[in-house]
PDB file of C-alpha atoms in Angstrom:
ATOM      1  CA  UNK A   1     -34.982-210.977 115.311  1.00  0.00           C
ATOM      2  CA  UNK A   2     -38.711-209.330 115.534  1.00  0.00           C
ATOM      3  CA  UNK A   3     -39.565-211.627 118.361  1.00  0.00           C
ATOM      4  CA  UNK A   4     -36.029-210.323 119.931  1.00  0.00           C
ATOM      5  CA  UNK A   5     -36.751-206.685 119.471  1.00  0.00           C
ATOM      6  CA  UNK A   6     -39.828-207.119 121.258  1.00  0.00           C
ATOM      7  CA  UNK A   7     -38.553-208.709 124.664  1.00  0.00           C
ATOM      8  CA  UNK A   8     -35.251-206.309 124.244  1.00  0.00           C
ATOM      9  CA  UNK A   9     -38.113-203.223 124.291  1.00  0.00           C
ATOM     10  CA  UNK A  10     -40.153-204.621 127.081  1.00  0.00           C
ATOM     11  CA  UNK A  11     -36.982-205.267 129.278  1.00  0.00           C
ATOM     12  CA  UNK A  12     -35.348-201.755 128.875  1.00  0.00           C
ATOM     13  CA  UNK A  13     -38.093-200.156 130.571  1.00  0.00           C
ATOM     14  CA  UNK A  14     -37.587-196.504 131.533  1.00  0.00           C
ATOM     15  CA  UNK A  15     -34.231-195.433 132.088  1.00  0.00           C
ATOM     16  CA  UNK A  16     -33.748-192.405 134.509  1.00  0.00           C
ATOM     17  CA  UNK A  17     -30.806-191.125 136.432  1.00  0.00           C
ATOM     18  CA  UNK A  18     -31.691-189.595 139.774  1.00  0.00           C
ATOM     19  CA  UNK A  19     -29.957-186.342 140.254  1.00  0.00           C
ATOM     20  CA  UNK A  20     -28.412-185.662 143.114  1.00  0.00           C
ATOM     21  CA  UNK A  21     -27.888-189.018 144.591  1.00  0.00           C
ATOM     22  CA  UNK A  22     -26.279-189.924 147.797  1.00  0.00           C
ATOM     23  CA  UNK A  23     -24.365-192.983 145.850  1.00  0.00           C
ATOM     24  CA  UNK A  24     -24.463-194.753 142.484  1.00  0.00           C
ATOM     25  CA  UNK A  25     -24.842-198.395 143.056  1.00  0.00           C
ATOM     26  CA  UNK A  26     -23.240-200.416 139.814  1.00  0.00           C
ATOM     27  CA  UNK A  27     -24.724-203.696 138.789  1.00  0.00           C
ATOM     28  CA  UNK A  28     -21.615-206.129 137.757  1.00  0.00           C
ATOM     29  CA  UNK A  29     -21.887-207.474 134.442  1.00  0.00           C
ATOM     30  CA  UNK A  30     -19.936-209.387 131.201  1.00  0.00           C
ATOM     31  CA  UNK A  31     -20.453-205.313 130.234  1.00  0.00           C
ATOM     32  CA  UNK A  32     -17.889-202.956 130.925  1.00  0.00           C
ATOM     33  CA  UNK A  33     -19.920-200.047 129.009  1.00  0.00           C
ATOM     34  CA  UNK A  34     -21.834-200.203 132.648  1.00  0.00           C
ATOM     35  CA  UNK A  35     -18.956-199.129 134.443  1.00  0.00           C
ATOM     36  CA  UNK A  36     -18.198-196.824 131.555  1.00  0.00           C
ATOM     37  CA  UNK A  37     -21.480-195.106 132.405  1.00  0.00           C
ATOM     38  CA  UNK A  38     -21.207-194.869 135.967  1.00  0.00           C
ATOM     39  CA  UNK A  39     -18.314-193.424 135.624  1.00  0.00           C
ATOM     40  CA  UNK A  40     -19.651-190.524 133.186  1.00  0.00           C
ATOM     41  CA  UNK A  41     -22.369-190.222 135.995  1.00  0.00           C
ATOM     42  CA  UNK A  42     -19.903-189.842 139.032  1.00  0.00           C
ATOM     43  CA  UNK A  43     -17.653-187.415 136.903  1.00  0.00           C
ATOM     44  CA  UNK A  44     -21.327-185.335 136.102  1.00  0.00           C
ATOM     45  CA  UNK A  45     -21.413-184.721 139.977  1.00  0.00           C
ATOM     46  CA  UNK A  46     -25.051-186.975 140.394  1.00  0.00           C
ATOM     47  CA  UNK A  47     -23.268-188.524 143.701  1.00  0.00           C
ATOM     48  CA  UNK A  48     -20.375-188.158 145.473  1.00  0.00           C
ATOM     49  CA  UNK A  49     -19.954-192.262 145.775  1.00  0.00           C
ATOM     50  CA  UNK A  50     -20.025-195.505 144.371  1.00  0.00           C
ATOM     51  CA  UNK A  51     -20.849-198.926 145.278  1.00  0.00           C
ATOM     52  CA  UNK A  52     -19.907-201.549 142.873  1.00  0.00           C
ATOM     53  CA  UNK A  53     -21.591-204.935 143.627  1.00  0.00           C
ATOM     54  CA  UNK A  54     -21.329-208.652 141.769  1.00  0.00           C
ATOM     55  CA  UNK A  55     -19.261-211.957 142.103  1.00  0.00           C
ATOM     56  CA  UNK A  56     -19.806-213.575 138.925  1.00  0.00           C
ATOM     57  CA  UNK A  57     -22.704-214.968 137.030  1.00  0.00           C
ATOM     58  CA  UNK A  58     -23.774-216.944 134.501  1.00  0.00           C
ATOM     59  CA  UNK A  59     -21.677-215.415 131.525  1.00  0.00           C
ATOM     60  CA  UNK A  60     -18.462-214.248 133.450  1.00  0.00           C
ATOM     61  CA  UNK A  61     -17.563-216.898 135.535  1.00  0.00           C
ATOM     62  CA  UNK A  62     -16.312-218.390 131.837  1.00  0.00           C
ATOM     63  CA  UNK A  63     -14.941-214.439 131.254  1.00  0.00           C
ATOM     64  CA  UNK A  64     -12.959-213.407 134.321  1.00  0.00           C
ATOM     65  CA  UNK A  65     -10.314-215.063 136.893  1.00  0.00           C
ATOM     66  CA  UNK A  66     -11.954-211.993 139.374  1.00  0.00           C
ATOM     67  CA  UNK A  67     -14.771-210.733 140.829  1.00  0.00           C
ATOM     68  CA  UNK A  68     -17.008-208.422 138.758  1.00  0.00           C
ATOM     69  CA  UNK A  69     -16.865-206.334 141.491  1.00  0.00           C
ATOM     70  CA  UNK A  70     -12.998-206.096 140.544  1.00  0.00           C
ATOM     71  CA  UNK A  71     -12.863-205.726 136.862  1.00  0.00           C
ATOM     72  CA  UNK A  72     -15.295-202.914 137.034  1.00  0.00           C
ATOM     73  CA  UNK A  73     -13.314-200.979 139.684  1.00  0.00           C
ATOM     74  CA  UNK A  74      -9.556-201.163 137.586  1.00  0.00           C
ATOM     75  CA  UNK A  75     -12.567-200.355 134.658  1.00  0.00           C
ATOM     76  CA  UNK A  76     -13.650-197.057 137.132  1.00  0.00           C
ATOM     77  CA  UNK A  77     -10.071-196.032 137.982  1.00  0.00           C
ATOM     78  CA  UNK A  78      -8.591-195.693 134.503  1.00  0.00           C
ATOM     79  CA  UNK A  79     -11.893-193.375 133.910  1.00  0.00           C
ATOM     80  CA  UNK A  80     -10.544-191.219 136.839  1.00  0.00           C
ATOM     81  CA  UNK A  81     -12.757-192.430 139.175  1.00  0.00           C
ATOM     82  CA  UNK A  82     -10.440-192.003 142.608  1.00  0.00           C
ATOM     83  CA  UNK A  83     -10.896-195.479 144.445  1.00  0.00           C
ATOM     84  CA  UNK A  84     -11.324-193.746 147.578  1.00  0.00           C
ATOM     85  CA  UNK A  85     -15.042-193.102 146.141  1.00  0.00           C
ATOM     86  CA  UNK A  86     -15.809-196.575 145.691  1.00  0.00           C
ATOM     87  CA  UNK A  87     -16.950-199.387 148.122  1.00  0.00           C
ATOM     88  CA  UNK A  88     -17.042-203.126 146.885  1.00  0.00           C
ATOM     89  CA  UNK A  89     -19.439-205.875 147.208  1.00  0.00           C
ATOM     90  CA  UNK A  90     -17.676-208.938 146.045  1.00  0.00           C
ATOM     91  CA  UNK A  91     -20.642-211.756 146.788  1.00  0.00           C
ATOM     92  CA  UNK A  92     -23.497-211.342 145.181  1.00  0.00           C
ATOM     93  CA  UNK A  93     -24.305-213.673 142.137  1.00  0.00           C
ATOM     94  CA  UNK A  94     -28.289-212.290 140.973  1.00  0.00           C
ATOM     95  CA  UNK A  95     -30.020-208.979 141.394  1.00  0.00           C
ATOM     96  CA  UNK A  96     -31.606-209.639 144.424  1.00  0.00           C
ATOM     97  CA  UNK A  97     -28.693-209.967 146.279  1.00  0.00           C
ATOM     98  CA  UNK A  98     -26.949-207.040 144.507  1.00  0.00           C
ATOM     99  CA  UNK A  99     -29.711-204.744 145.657  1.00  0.00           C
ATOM    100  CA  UNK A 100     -29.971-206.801 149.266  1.00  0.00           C
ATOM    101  CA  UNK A 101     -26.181-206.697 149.759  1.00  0.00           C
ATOM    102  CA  UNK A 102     -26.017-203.332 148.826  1.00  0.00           C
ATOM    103  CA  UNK A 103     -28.819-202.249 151.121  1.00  0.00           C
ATOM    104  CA  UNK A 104     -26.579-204.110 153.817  1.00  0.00           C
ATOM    105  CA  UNK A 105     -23.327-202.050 153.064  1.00  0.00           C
ATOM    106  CA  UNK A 106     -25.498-198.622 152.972  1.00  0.00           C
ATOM    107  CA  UNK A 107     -27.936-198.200 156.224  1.00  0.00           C
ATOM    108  CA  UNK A 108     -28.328-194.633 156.137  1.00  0.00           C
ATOM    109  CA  UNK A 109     -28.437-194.231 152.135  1.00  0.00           C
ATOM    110  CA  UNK A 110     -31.886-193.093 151.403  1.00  0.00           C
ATOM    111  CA  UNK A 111     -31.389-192.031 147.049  1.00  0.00           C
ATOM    112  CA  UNK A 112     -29.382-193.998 145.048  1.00  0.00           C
ATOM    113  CA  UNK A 113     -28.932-194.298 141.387  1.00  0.00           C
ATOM    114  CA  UNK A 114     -28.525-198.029 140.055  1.00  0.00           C
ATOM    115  CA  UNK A 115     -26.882-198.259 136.675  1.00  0.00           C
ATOM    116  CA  UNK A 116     -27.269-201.562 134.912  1.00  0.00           C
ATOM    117  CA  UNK A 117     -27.385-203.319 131.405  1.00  0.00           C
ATOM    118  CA  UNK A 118     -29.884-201.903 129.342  1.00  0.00           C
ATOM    119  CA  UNK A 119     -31.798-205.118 128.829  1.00  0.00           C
ATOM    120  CA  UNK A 120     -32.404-205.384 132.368  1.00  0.00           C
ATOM    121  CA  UNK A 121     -33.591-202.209 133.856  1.00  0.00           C
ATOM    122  CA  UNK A 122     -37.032-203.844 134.110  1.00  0.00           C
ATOM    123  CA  UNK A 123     -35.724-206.791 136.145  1.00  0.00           C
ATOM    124  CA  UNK A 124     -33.714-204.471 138.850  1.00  0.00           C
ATOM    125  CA  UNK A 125     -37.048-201.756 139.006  1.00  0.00           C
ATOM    126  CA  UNK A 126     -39.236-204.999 140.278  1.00  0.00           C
ATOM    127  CA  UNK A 127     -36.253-206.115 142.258  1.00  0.00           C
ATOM    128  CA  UNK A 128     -35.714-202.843 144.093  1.00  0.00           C
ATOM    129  CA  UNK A 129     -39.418-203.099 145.001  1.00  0.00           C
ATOM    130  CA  UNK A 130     -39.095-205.899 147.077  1.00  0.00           C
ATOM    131  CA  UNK A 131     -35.516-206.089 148.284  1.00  0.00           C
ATOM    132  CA  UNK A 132     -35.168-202.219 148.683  1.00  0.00           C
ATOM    133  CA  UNK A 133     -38.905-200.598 149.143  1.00  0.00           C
ATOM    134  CA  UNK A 134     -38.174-197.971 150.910  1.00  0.00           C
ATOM    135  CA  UNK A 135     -34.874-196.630 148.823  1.00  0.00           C
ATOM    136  CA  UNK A 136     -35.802-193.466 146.324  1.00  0.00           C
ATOM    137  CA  UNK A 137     -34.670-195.109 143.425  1.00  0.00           C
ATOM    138  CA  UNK A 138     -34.240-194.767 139.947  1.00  0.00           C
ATOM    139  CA  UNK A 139     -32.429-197.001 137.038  1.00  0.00           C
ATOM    140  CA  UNK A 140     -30.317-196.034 134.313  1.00  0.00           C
ATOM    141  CA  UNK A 141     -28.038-197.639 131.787  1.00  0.00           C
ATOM    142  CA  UNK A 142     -25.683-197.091 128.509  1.00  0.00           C
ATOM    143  CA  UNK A 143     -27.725-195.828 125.826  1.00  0.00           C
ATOM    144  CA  UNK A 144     -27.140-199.234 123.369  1.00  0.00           C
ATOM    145  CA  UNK A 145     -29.140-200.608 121.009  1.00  0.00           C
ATOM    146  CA  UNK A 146     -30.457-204.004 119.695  1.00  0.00           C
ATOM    147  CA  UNK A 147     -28.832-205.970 117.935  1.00  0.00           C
ATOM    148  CA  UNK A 148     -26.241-202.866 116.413  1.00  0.00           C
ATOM    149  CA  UNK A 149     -24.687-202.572 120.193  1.00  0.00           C
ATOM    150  CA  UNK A 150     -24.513-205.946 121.344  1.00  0.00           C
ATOM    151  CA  UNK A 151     -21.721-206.834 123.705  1.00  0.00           C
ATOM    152  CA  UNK A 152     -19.195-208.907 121.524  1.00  0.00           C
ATOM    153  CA  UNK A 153     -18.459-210.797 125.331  1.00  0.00           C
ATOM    154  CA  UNK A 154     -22.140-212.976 124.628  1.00  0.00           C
ATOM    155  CA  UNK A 155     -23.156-212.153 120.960  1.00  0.00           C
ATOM    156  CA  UNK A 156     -26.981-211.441 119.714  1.00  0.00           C
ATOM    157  CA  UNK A 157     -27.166-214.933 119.752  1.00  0.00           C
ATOM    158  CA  UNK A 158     -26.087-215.164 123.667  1.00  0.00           C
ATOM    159  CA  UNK A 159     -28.282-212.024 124.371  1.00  0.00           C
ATOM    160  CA  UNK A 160     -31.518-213.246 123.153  1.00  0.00           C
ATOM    161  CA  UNK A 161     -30.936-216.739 125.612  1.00  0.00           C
ATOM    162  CA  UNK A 162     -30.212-214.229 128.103  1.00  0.00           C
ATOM    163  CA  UNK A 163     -33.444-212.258 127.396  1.00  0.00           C
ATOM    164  CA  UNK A 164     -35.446-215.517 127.383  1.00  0.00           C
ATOM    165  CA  UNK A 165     -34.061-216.417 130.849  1.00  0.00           C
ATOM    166  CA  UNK A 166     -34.837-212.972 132.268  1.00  0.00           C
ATOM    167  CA  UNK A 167     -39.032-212.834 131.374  1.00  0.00           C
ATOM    168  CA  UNK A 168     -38.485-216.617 132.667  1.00  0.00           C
ATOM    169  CA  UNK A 169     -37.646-215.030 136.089  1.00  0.00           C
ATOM    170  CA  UNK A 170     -39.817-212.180 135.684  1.00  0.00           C
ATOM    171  CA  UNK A 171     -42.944-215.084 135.025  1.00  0.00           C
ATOM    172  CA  UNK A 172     -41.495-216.820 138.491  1.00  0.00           C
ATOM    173  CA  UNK A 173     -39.675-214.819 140.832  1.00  0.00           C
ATOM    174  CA  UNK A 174     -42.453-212.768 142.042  1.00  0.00           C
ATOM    175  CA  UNK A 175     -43.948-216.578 143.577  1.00  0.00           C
ATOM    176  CA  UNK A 176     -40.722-216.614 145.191  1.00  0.00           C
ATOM    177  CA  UNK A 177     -40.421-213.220 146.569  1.00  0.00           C
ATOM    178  CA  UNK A 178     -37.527-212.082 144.897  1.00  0.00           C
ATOM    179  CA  UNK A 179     -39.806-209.492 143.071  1.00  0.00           C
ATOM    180  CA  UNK A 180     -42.817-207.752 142.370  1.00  0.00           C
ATOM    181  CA  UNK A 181     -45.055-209.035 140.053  1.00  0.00           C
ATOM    182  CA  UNK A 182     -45.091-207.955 136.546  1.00  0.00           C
ATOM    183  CA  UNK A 183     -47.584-207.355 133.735  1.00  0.00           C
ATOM    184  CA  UNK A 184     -46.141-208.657 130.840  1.00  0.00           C
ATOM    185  CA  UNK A 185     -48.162-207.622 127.433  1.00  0.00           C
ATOM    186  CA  UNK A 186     -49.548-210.619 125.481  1.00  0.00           C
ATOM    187  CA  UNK A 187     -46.909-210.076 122.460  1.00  0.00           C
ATOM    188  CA  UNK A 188     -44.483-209.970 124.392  1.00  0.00           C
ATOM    189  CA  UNK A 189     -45.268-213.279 126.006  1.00  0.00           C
ATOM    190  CA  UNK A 190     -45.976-214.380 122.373  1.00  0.00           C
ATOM    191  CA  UNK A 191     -42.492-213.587 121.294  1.00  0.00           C
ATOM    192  CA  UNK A 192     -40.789-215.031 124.204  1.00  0.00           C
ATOM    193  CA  UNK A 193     -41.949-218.239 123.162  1.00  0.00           C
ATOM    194  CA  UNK A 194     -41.327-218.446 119.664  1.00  0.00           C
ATOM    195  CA  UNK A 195     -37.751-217.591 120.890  1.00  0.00           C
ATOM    196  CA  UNK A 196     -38.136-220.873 123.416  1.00  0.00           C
ATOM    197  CA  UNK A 197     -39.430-222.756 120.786  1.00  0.00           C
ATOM    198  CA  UNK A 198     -37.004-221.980 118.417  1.00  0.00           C
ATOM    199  CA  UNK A 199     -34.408-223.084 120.828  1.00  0.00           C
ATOM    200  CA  UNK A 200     -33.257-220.070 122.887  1.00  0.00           C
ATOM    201  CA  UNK A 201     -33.363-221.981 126.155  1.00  0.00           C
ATOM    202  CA  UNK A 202     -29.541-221.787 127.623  1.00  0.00           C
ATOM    203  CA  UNK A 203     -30.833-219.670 130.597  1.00  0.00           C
ATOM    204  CA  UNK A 204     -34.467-220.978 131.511  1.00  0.00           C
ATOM    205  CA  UNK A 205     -34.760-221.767 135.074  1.00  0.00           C
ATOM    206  CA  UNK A 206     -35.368-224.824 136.225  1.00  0.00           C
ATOM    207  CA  UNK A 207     -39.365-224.172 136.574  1.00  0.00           C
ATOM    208  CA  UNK A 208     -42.284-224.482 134.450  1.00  0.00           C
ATOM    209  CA  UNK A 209     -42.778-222.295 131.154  1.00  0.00           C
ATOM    210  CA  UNK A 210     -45.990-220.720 132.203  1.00  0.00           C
TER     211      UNK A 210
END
């Protein structure tokens, strides 16, 4: 659970809303506490839209008969959200392609506010840099903590092999493109793997370890 706490504070990054915003761009997830917050955001008045983007992915294609994209707008509506504020983006299945969709759907957006799980504001910051450079950005999620506000859709268990996967992708997507590069401290990388080594591997890639 230390070696846990470390990657979960590493991967939470900074959270910041960007007030005002042209449009509040929702990252689909297994957590409905995102929509919950973009919601609270859009009834605040820090943008006058919303864009809700995701297929499914690795933990709600097992969840959901629908799109993430769908869940989280019935989700958005019953928080008095009118749908008439929200645009949907039904294909992408990974951050880069929520962020490159999005861009796609928006041309003349030029601040946004992307709200996300908390464990992976890092990953959409270094995302946004790549796929979205010239966007004024910022990234905010549901204040939760580790492991007392775990989703009870994956578990602590299922959120650790998710956090595992992520620094994976942070260690290799930068090769790829999909990302800017990273520094990642040397505990941190110390603690992610002691968590592969003790077994957390459901959502490696399909690359090298280092």
């Amino acid at each position: 659970m230390r070696d846990a706490q470390t990657l979960w504070a590493f991967l939470q990054g900074q959270p910041a809303c960007l007030v005002p915003s042209d449009i509040i761009i929702v990252c689909g997830s297994y957590d409905l506490r995102v929509c919950d917050h973009a919601s609270a955001l859009m009834r605040a008045g820090t943008a006058p839209r919303m864009l809700i983007t995701g297929a499914t992915g690795n933990w709600t294609r097992h969840l959901w008969e629908r799109s993430e994209a769908d869940v989280f707008l019935d989700r958005a509506r019953s928080l008095g959200v009118d749908a008439g504020q929200i645009t949907l983006e039904r294909r992408a299945t990974n951050f880069a392609e929520n962020i490159r969709f999005s861009r796609d759907l928006l041309p003349g957006v030029r601040r946004a506010t992307f709200v996300t799980k908390r464990n992976s504001v890092l990953r959409v910051k270094h995302t946004l840099a790549v796929q979205w450079p010239e966007l004024t950005a910022a990234i905010d999620a549901p204040a939760t903590a580790f492991p007392d506000d775990v989703s009870n859709q994956i578990g602590v268990l299922g959120l650790i092999d998710e956090m595992v996967g992520d620094l994976h992708r942070m260690l290799h997507y930068p090769k790829l493109g999909y990302q800017s590069p990273v520094s990642i401290p040397g505990d941190v990388l110390c603690a992610w793997r002691m968590l592969v080594e003790s077994g957390f591997d459901r959502h490696l890639l399909d690359a090298p370890l280092a």
